[in-house]
XYZ file of C-alpha atoms in Angstrom:
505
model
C -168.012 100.857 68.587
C -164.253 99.393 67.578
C -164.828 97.435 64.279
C -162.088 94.819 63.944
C -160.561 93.568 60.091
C -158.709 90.355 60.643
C -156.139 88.768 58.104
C -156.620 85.254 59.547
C -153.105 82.324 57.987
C -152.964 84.052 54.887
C -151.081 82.312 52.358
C -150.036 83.631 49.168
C -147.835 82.712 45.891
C -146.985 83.753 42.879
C -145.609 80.743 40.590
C -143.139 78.687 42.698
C -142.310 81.905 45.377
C -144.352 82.067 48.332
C -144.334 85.899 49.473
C -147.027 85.614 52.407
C -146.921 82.460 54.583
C -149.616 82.295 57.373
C -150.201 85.689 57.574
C -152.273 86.551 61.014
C -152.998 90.245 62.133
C -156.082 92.473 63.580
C -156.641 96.124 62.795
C -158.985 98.000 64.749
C -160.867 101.621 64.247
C -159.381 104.128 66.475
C -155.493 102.591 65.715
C -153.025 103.256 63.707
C -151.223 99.688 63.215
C -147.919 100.293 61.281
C -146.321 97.220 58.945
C -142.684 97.010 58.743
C -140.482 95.042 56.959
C -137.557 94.234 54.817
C -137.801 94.956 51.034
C -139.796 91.287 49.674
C -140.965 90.563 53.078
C -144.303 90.732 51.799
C -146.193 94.197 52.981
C -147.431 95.314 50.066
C -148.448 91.994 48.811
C -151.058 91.545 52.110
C -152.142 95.425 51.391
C -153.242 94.355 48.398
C -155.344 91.434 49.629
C -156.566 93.552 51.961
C -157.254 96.082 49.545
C -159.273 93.200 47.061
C -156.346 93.834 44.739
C -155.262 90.646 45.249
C -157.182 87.539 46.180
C -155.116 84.691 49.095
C -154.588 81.745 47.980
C -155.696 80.367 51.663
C -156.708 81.848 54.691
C -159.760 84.448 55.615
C -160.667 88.055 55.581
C -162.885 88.713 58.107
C -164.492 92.647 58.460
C -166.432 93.279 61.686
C -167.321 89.736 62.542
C -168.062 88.500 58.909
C -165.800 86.644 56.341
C -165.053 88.313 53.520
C -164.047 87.810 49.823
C -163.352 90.422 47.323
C -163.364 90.461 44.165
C -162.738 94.513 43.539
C -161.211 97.216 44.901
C -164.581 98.786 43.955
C -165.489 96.337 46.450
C -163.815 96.569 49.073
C -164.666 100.574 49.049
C -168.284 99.843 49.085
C -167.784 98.337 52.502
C -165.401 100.648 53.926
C -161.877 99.127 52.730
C -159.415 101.899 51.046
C -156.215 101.872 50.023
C -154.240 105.404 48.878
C -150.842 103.753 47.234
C -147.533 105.304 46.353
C -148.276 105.798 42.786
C -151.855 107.892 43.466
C -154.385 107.224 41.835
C -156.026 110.776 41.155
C -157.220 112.003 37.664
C -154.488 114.752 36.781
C -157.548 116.437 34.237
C -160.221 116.094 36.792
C -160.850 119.382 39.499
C -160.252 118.358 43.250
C -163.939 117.835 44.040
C -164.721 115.403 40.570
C -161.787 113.405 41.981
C -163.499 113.174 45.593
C -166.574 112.356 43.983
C -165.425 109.617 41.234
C -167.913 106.970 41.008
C -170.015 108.814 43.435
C -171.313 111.756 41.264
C -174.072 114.325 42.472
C -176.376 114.508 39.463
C -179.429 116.082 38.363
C -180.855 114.053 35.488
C -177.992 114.017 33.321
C -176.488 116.792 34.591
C -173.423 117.201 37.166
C -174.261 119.175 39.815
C -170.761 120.866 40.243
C -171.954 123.631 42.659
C -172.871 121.223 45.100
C -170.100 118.815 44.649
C -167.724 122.091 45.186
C -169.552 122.865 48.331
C -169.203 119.980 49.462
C -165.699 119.066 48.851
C -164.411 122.665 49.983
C -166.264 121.635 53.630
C -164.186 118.109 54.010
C -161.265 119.772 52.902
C -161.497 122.311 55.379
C -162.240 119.753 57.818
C -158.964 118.537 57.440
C -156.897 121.916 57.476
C -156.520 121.791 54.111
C -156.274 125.086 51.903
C -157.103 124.070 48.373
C -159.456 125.101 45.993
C -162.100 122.202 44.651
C -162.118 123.492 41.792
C -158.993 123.375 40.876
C -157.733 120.693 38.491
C -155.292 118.199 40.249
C -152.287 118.611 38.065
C -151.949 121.954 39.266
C -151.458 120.340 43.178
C -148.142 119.317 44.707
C -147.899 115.936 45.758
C -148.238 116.290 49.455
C -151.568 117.851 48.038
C -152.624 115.404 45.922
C -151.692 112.800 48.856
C -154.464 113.949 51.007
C -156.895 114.937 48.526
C -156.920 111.277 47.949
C -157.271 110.328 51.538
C -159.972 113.062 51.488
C -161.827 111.346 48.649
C -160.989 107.941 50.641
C -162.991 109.166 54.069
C -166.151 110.894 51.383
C -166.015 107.350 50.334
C -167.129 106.017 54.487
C -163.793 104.439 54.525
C -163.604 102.477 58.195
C -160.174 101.022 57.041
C -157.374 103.337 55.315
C -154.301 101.446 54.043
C -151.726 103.832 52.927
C -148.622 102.354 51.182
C -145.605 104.776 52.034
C -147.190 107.583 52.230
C -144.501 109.949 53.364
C -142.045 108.840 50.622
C -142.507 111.841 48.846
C -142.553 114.534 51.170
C -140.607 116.975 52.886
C -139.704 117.303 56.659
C -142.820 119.532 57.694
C -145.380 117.902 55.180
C -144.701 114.742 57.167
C -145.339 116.088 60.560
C -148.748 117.588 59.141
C -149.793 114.480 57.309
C -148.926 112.343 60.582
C -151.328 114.873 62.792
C -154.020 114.598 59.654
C -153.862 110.594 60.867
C -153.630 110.974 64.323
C -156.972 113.467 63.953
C -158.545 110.817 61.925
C -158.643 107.908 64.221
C -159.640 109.970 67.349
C -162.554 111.839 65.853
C -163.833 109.783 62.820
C -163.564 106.549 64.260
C -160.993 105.725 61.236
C -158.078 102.599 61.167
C -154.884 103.189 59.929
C -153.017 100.421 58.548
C -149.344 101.821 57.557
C -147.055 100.360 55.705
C -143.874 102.264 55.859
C -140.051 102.076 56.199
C -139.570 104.927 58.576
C -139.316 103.846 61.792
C -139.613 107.238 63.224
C -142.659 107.888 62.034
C -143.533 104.599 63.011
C -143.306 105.791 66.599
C -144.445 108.821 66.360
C -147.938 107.625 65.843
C -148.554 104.072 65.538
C -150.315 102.232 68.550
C -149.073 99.115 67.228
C -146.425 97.546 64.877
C -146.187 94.286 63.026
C -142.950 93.174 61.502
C -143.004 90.950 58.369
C -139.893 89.228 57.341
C -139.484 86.643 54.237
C -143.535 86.213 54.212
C -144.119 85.633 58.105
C -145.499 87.732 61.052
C -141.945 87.868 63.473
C -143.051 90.454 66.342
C -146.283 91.808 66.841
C -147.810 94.274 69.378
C -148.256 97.388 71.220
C -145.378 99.999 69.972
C -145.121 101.107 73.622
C -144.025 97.398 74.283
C -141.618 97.168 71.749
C -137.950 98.590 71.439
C -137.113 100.204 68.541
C -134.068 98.523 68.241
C -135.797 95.230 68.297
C -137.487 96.377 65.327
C -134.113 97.047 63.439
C -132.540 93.871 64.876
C -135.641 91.416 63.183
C -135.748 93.248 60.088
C -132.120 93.459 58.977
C -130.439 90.980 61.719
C -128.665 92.033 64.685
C -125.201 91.215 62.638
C -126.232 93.566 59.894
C -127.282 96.106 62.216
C -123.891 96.241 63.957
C -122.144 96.217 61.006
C -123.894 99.598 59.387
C -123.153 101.021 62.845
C -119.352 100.005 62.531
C -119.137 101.178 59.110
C -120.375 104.392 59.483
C -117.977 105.164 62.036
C -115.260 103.865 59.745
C -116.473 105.903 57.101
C -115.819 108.439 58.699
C -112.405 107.516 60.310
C -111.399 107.014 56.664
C -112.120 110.299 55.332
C -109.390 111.469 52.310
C -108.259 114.957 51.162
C -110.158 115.559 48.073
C -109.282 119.257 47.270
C -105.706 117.719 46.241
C -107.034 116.094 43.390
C -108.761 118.223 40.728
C -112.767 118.119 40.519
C -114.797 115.554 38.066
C -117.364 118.572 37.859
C -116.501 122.032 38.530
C -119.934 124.411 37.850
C -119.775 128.174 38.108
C -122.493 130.826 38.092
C -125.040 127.865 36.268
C -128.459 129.285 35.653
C -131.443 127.589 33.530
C -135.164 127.936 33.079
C -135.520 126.719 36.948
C -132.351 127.138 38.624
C -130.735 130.660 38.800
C -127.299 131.078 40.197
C -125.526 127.086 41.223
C -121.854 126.969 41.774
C -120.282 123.933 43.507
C -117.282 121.268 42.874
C -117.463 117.209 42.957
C -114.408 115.552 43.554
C -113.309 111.932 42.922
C -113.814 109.517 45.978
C -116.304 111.872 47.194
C -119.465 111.972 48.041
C -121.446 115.476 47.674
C -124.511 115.602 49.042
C -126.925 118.845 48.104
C -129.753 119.509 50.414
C -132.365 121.798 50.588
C -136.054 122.215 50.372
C -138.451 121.258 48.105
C -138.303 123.679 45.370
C -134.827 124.286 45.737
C -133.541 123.257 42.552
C -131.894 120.131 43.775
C -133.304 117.779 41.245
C -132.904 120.274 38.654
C -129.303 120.746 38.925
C -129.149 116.993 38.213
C -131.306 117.256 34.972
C -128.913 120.008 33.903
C -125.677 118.038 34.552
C -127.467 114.714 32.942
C -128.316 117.059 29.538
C -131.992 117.012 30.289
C -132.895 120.910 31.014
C -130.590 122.850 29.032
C -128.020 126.010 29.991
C -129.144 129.777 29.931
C -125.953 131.088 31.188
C -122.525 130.005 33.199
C -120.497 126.619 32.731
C -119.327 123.336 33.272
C -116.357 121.763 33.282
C -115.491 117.961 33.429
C -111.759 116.715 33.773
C -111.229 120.512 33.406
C -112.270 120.441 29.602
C -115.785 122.884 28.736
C -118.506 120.654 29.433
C -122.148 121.563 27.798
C -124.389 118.004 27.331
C -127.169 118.862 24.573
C -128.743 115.663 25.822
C -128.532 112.394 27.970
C -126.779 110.163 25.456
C -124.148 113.432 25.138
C -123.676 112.698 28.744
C -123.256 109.302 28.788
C -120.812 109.569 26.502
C -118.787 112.143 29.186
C -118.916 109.326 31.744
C -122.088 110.955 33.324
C -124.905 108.458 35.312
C -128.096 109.299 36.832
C -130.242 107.307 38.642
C -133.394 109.197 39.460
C -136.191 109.686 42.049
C -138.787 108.027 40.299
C -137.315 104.983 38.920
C -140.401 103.270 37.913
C -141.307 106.307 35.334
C -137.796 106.830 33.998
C -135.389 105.016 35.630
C -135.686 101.242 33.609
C -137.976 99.440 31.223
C -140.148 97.061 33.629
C -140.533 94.546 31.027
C -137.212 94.215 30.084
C -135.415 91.644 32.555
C -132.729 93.070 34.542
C -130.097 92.106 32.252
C -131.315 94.071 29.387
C -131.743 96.859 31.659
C -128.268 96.810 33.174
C -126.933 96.820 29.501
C -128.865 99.396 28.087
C -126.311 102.634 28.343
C -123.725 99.800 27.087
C -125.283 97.559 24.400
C -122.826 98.555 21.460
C -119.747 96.704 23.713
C -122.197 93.720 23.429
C -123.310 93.728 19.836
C -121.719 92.810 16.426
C -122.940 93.723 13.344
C -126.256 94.727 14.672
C -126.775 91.506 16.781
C -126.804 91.664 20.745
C -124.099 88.643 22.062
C -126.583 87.559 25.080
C -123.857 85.089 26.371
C -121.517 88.303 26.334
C -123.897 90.429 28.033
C -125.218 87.525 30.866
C -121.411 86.734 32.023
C -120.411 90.490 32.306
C -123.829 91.428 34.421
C -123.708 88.088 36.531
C -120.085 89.706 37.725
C -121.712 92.833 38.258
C -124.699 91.837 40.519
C -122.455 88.708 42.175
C -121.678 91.697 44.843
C -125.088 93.463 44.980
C -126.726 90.484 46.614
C -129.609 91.080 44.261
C -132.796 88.764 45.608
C -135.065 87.577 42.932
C -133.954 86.783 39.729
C -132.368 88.889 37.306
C -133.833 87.346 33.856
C -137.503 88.061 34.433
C -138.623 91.262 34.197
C -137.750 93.989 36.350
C -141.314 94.699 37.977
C -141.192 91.363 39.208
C -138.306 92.564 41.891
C -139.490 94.368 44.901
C -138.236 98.706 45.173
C -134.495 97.879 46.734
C -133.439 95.443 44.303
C -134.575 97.132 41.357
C -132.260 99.992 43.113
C -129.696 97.333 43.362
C -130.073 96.781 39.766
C -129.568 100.256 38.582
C -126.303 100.557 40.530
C -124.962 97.685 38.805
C -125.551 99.521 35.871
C -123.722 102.132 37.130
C -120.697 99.830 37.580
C -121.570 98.240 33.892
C -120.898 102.023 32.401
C -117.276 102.733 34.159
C -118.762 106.174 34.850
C -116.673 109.091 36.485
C -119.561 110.924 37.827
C -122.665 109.605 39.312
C -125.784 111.287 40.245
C -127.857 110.417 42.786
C -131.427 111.907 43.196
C -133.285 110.255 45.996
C -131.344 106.799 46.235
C -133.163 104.783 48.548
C -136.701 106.762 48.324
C -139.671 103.963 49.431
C -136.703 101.317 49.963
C -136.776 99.642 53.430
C -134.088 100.164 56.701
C -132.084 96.622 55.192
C -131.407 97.622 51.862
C -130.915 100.935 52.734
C -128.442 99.980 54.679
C -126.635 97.768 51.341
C -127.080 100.983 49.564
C -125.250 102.971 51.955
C -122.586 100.610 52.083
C -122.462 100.069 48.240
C -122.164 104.124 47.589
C -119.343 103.923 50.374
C -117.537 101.206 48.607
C -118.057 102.585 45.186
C -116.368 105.488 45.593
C -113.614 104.223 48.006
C -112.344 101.792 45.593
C -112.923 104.331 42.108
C -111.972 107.302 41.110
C -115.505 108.338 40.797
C -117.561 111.357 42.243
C -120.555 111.106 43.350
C -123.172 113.871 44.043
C -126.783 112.721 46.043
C -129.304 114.418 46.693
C -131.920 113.075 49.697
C -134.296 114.961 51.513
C -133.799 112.911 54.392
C -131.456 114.961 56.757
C -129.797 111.293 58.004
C -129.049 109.872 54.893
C -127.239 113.214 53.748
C -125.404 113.178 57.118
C -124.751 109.066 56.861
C -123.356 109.289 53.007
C -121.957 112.210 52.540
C -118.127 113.503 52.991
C -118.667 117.322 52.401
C -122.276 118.920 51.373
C -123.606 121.963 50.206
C -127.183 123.778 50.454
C -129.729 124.576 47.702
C -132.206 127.063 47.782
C -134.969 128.707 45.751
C -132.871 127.885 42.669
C -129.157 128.996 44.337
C -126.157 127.348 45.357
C -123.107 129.151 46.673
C -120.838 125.840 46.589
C -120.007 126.800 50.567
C -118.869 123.040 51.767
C -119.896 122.382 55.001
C -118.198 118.629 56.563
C -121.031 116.079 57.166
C -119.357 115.251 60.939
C -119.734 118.635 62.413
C -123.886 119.150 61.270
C -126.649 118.056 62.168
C -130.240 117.639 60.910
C -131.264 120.811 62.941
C -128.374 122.916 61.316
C -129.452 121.784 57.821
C -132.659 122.873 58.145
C -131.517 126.216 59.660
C -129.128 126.886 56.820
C -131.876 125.516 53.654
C -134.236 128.524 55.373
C -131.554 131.421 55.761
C -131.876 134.069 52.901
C -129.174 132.906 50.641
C -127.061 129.615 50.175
């Protein structure tokens, strides 16, 4: 029997900034209803008052037939409401089948009965295809793993409703076409709805059987995916002028392309090996952008750590400007003219109770200061230049966790322009950011290093984004790098996947 959960004129708002404005949507069992939308439009705010995160300030909740009001998550579980976020919410010290069963422990007397709970975690586990031990502790999983050990522990838990918040962010090209079967399995034999919120719009059509498209707080388009073009999709999200635009400009892009190997390299590395990578040689040259691909495990992200100063050099060099360059830390390579703006940027990237100011500043704060004292007015003019161009929405002098995923990106490439660096690394730039400010991202790399004499290298496991940003890119794997250049223009995502699986770089 279908079992409908209805979000019925959902209002909601935080001090004077209304993020959901008459919200109205059904989810059904046996669907997977996708929710789209420009970074601030609101998604994640209604998954949370879905969830019982959040309570609306108006409006109804209404599960099969009967209005409800939550005042938990805990909740909301009881009667069959989950939600599996970005950030998961596992135990890291706890074994696979003690996370499964959290809250819900077999005991006898006072005593776990771990045998049991083993047995019967390893059964739903293999259920779901899924080759992990449950007694293994969950730091020991990769993050795919840990992803659908918690949608595991989500269906132990009778979950009728799943709400998963990006859940493909982190995950390479096969992981998300296994975890997008795991959900199409799910609603056809366990009587399971999906509600995802996600900014792929592939995926989206891949497997949804219906889409909902939020922009600034309201419901804009609505309905069966099968009914609804694509590029419909694109045009309410980031406006049909905006969409033609990224169009034009990649094409220009590429119509503008420079000669690079001219000019000498901002980074030259040769025969680079550390604790995790083993042999990386490549070249970044100003007004370029370098992508790396490969798979996970490459030693993509590890390269950047060793060109930030964060994992330190066994053997081979680096050169910057052409002058021996060895960071012994981050602040070393700050000082070189070196910025990084990481994949997880909510762990390491900013401070989220600093105000975006502050956080812009940071690498900086010594041009600002006198005799110990930071000169606010100083620091205020010189970032309000900065962001003027960045189009950052919210506002930049309350703290950063107030400011939805793209504009906290936004934020951290104005502090890229507040440092004057020469090289800029890029690891996962617009990871769990939406198609709009994607596309402002794109465009603001372009720009950057069209009008500087700056390098920049990215790194993106998304095959289009490497093709879309890059000039010239090379391929990582298991750790080595042969610096071979291959020109964005003449691959394609099939070819990059062919050459990250080949024997050698």
């Amino acid at each position: 029997m279908t079992v409908r959960y209805v979000a019925q004129g959902i209002h909601k708002t935080y001090g004077h900034n209304e993020v959901l404005k008459n919200i109205s949507v059904e989810f059904r069992t046996g669907e997977i209803h996708a929710i789209v939308g420009h970074n601030g439009a609101g998604k994640s705010t209604l998954l949370r008052v879905l969830a019982g995160v959040e309570k609306a300030d108006n409006g109804s909740v209404i599960l099969d037939k009967k209005t409800v009001s939550f005042s938990s998550p805990r909740e909301a579980q009881s009667l069959g409401v989950t939600c599996v976020y970005q950030e998961l919410r596992l135990v890291n010290e706890l074994t696979v089948a003690e996370n499964i069963f959290l809250g819900q422990e077999l005991h006898h007397g006072a005593v776990l009965k771990r045998k049991e709970m083993n047995r019967q975690a390893s059964a739903m586990l293999a259920v779901h295809g899924l080759d992990i031990s449950p007694s293994d502790k969950v730091r020991k999983l990769s993050h795919p793993q840990r992803q659908l050990v918690e949608i595991v522990s989500a269906l132990h838990k009778n979950a009728r409703f799943l709400l998963l918040d990006e859940p493909t962010t982190a995950l390479e090209f096969q992981q998300i076409q296994e975890l997008l079967e795991t959900l199409k399995k799910l609603v056809s034999s366990q009587e399971v709805g999906v509600v995802l919120v996600t900014h792929k719009l592939d995926e989206v059509y891949a497997v949804a059987d219906k889409i909902t498209v939020l922009c600034d707080g309201k419901v804009v388009l609505s309905g069966k995916t099968t009914d609804i073009k694509q590029q419909d999709v694109i045009g309410y999200i980031i406006g049909e002028e905006q969409n033609l635009g990224v169009r034009e400009g990649e094409i220009s892009v590429r119509n503008r392309r420079k000669e690079f190997l001219a000019k000498g390299p901002v980074l030259q590395v040769a025969n680079l090996k550390t604790s995790k990578i083993k042999d990386v040689a490549l070249q970044a040259f100003p007004q370029q952008v370098l992508g790396i691909y490969g798979l996970g495990g490459s030693g993509r992200t590890e390269f950047l750590r060793t060109v930030f100063g964060v994992d330190r050099i066994v053997s081979g060099t680096m050169s910057m400007g052409g002058k021996l360059f060895a960071p012994k830390s981050p602040r070393d390579a700050l000082r070189w003219g070196v910025a990084y703006i990481t994949e997880e940027r909510k762990v390491d990237g900013f401070n989220p109770l600093m105000n975006s100011v502050l956080n812009m500043g940071l690498p900086v704060l010594s041009r600002f200061s006198r005799y110990g004292f930071i000169r606010k007015h100083k620091l205020q003019k010189a970032v309000l230049n900065v962001t003027k161009p960045l189009q950052i929405r919210g506002s930049i002098f309350d703290p950063m966790q107030s400011l939805s995923g793209g504009n906290q990106q936004k934020v951290l490439f104005g502090r890229v322009i507040m440092q004057d660096a020469q090289l800029l690394l890029l690891d996962e730039p617009t990871k769990g950011i939406d198609i709009g400010a994607k596309s402002e991202i794109h465009k603001f790399i372009r720009s950057l290093v069209e009008s500087n004499p700056i390098a920049v290298i990215v790194v993106s496991s998304e095959e289009e984004e490497i093709l879309t940003l890059s000039d010239q890119i090379v391929i990582f794997r298991s750790g080595v790098c042969d610096g071979k250049l291959y020109r964005s223009e003449e691959m394609t995502a099939t070819m990059l996947r062919t050459l990250a699986l080949e024997e050698g770089c």
